[in-house]
C-alpha positions as a LaTeX table, in Angstrom:
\begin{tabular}{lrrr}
\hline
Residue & $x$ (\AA) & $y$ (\AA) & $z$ (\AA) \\
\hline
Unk1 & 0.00 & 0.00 & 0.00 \\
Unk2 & 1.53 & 3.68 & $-0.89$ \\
Unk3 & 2.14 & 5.49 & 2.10 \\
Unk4 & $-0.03$ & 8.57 & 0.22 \\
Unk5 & $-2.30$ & 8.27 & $-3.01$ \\
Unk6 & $-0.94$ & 8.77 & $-6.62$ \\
Unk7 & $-2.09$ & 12.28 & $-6.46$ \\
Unk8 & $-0.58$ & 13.17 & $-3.18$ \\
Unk9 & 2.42 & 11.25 & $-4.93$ \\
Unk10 & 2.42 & 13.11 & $-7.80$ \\
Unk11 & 1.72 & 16.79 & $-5.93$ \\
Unk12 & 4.33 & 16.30 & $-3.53$ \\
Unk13 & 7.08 & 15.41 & $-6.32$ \\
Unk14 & 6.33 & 18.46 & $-8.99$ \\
Unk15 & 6.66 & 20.60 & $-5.30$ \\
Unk16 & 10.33 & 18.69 & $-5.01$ \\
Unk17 & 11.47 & 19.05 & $-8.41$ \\
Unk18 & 10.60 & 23.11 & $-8.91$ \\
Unk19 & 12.63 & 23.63 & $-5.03$ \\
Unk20 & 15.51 & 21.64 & $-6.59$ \\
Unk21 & 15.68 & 23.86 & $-9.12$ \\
Unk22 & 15.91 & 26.47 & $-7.61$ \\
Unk23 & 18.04 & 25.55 & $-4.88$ \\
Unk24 & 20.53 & 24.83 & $-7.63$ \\
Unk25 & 20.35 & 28.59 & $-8.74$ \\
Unk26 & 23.14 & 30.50 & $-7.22$ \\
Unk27 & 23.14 & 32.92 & $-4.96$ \\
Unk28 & 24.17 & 34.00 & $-1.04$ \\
Unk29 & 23.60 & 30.14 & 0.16 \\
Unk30 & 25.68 & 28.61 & $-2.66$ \\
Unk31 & 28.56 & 31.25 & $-1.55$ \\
Unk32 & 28.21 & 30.51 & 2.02 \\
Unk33 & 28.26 & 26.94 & 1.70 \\
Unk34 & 31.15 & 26.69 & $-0.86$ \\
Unk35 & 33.31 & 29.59 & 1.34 \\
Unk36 & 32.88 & 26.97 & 4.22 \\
Unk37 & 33.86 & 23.79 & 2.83 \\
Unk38 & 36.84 & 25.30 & 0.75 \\
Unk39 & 38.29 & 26.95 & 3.79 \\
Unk40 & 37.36 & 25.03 & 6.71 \\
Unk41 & 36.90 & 21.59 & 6.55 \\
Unk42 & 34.44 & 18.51 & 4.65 \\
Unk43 & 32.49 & 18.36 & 7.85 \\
Unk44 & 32.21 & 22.18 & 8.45 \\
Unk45 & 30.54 & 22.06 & 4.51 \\
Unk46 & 28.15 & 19.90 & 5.35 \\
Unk47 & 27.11 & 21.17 & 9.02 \\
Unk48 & 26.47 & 23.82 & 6.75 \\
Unk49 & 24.48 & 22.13 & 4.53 \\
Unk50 & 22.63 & 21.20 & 6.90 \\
Unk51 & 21.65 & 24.22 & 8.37 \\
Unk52 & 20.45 & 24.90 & 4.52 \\
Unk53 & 18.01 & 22.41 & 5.08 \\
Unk54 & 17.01 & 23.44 & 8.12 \\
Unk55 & 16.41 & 26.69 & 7.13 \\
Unk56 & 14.33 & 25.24 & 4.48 \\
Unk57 & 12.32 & 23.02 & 6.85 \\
Unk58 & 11.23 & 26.52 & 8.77 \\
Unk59 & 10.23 & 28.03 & 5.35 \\
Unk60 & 8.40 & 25.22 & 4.40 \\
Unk61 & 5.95 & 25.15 & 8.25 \\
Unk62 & 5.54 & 28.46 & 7.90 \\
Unk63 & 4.49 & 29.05 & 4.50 \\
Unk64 & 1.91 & 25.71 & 5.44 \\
Unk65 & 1.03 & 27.59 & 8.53 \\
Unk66 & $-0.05$ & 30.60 & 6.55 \\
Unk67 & 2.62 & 33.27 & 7.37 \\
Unk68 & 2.52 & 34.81 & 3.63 \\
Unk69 & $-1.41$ & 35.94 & 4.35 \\
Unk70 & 0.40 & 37.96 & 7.67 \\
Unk71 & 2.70 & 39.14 & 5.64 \\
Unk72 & 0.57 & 40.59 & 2.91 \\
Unk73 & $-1.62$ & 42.04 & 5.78 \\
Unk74 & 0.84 & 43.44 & 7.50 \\
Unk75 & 3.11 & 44.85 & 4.78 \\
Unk76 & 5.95 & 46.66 & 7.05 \\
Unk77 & 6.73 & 43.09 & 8.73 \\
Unk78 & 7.70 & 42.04 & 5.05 \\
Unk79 & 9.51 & 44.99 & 4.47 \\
Unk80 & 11.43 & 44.72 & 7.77 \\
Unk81 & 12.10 & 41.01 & 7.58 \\
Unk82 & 14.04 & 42.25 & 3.74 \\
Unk83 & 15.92 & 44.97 & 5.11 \\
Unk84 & 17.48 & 42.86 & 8.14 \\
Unk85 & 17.88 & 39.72 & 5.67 \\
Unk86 & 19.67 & 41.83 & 3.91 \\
Unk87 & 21.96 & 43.97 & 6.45 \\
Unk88 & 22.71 & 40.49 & 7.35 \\
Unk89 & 23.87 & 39.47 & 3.78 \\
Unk90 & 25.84 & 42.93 & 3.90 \\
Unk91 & 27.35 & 41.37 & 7.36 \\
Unk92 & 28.69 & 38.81 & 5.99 \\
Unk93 & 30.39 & 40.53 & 3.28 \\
Unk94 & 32.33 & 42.41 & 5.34 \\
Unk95 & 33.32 & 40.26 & 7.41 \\
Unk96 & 34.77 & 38.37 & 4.03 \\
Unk97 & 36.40 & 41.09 & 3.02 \\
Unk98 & 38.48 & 41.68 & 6.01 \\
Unk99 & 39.21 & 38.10 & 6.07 \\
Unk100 & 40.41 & 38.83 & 2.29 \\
Unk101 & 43.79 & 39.40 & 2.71 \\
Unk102 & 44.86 & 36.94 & 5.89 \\
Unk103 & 46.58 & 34.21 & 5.80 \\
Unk104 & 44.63 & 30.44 & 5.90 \\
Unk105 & 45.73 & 27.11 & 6.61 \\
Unk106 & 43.70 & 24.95 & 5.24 \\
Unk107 & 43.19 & 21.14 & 7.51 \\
Unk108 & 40.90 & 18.51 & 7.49 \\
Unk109 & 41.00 & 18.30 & 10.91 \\
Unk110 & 37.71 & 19.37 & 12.57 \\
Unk111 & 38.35 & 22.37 & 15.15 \\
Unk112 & 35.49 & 20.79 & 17.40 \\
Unk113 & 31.48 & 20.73 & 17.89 \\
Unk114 & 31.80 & 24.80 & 18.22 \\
Unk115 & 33.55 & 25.14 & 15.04 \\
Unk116 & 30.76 & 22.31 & 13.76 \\
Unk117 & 27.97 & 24.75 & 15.30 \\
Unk118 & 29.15 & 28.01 & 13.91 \\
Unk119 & 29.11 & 26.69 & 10.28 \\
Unk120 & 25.50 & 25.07 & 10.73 \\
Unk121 & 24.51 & 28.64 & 12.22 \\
Unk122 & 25.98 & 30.93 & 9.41 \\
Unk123 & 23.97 & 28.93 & 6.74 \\
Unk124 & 20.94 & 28.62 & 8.58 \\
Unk125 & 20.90 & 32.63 & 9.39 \\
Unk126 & 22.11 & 33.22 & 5.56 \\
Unk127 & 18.93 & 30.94 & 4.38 \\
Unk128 & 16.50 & 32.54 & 6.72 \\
Unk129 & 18.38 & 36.06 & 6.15 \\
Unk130 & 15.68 & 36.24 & 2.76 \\
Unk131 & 11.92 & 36.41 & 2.94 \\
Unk132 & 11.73 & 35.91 & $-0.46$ \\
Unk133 & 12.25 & 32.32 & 0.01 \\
Unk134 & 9.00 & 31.54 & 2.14 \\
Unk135 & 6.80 & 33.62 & $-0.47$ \\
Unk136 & 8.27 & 31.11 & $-3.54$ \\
Unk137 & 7.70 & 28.16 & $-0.78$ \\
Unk138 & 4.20 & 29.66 & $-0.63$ \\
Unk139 & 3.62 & 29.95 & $-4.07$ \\
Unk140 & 4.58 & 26.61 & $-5.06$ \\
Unk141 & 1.94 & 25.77 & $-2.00$ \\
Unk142 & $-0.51$ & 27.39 & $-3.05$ \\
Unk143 & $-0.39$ & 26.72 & $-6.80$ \\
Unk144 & $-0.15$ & 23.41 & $-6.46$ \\
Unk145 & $-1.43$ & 22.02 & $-3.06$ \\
Unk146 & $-5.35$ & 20.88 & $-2.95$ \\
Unk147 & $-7.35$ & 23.26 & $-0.87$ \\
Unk148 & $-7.40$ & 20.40 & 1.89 \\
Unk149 & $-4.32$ & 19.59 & 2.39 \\
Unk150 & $-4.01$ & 15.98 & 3.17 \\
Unk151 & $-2.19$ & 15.15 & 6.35 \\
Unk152 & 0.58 & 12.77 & 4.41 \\
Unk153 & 1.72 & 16.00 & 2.79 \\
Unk154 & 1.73 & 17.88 & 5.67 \\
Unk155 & 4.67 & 15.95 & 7.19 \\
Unk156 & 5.96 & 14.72 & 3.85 \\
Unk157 & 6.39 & 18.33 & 2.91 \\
Unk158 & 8.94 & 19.79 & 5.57 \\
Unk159 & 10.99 & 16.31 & 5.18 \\
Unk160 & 11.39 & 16.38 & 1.73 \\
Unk161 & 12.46 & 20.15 & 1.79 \\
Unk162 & 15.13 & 19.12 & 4.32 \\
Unk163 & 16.23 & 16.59 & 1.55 \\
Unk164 & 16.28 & 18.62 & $-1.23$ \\
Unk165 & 18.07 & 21.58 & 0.73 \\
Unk166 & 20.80 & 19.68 & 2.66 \\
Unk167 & 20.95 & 17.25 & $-0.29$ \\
Unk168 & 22.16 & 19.80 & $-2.53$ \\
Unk169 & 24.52 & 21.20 & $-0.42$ \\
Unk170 & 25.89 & 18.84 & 0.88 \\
Unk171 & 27.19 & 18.23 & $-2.82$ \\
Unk172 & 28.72 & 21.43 & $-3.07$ \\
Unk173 & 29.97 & 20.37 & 0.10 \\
Unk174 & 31.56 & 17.70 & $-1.21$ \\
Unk175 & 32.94 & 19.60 & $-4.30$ \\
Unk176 & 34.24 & 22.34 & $-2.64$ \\
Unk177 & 36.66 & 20.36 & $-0.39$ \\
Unk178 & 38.22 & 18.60 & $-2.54$ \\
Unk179 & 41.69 & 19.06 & $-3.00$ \\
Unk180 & 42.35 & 20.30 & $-6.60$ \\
Unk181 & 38.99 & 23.41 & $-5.47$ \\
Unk182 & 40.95 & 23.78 & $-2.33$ \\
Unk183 & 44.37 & 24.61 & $-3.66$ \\
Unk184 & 42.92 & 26.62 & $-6.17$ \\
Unk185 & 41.22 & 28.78 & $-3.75$ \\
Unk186 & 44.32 & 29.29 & $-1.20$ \\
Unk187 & 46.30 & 29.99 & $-4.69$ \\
Unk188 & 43.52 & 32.96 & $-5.03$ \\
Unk189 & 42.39 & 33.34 & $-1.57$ \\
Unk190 & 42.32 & 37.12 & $-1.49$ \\
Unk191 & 40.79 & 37.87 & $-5.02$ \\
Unk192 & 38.41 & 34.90 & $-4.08$ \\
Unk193 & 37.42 & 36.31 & $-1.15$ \\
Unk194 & 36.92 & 39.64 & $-2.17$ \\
Unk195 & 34.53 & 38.57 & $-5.26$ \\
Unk196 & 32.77 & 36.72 & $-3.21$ \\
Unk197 & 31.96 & 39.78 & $-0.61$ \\
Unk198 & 31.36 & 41.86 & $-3.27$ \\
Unk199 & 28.75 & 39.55 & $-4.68$ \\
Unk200 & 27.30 & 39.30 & $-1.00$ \\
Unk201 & 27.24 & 42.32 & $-0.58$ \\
Unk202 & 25.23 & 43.20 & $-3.81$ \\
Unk203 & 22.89 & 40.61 & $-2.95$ \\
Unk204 & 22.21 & 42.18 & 0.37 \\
Unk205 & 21.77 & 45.43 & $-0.87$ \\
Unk206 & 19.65 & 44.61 & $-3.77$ \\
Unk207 & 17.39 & 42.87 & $-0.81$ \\
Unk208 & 17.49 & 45.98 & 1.27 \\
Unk209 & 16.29 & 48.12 & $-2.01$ \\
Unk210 & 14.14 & 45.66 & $-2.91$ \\
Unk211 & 12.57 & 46.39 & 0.93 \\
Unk212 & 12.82 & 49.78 & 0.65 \\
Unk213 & 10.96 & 50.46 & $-2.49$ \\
Unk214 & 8.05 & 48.40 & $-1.79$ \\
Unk215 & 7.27 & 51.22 & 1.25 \\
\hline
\end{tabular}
């Protein structure tokens, strides 16, 4: 017997194929997650990746528990939740940028459960840093979920979010630590570095616009 009918079946895996998509799309995850597995460690890459999906998993309960109809009520919630996403984004670009021009040695030893929890919280924060992301969750809901949603998909939903998020990045995890990506980057570190808080950066700002002009 299916654990939920051919409909469900079929709903739930259009919803997982159009997030795979774009979770493949780059943008301020991708960086985040490659930055961390080129210059930390394997493990550190996919903590992150992990906190990618769990990000994803709090998108995906509150989009089901309605938080895009508060947010289209209540229009200066959505506008504040872009502008600190994005001051966030800006955050981390400086903080790249400084890192730019230091010097990095590069281990696969792990630093320890702290080092572990840091790179699981800077991708988590960086996914939930834009709202964006729960309005295209919501979208995908709303287009495509029945108007009684069936309880299967309910906790089917979150999981296979999780999957899909943490899936893909734990393969750039796993590409970004390798050793030919990693001695490319330390060959480049500082003109790596800096591209990559520049592109931050423009991301964040372009969020904190995008905030701004929808006053």
């Amino acid at each position: 017997r299916e654990r939920f009918p051919m409909s469900s079946a079929g709903i739930f895996i259009s919803i997982m194929a159009a997030l795979a998509v774009g979770a493949m799309s780059p943008g301020p995850s991708f960086v985040v997650v490659s930055r961390i597995a080129i210059s930390r460690s394997r493990l550190d890459g996919l903590a992150a990746a992990l906190g990618m999906g769990a990000g994803g998993v709090v998108f995906a309960v509150l989009a089901l528990a309605g938080l895009t109809a508060l947010l289209s009520q209540f229009e200066w919630l959505y506008v504040l939740l872009k502008v600190a996403g994005g001051a966030y984004l800006v955050y981390i670009a400086v903080n790249i940028w400084r890192s730019a021009g230091q010097a990095l040695e590069v281990s696969e030893v792990v630093n320890g459960n702290r080092a572990l929890r840091l790179s699981f919280m800077t991708a988590l924060l960086t996914q939930l840093s834009n709202p964006k992301t729960i309005i295209v969750y919501a979208s995908l809901f709303a287009a495509l979920l029945p108007r009684t949603v069936p309880l299967d998909l309910i906790v089917a939903l979150p999981l296979g979010v999780f999957v899909v998020e943490a899936g893909w990045y734990s393969i750039v995890a796993f590409a970004f630590s390798a050793r030919h990506p990693r001695r490319l980057y330390l060959a480049a570190k500082s003109w790596i570095d800096r591209t990559a808080g520049v592109v931050m950066a423009g991301l964040g700002l372009r969020l904190i616009l995008a905030g701004v002009s929808d006053r």
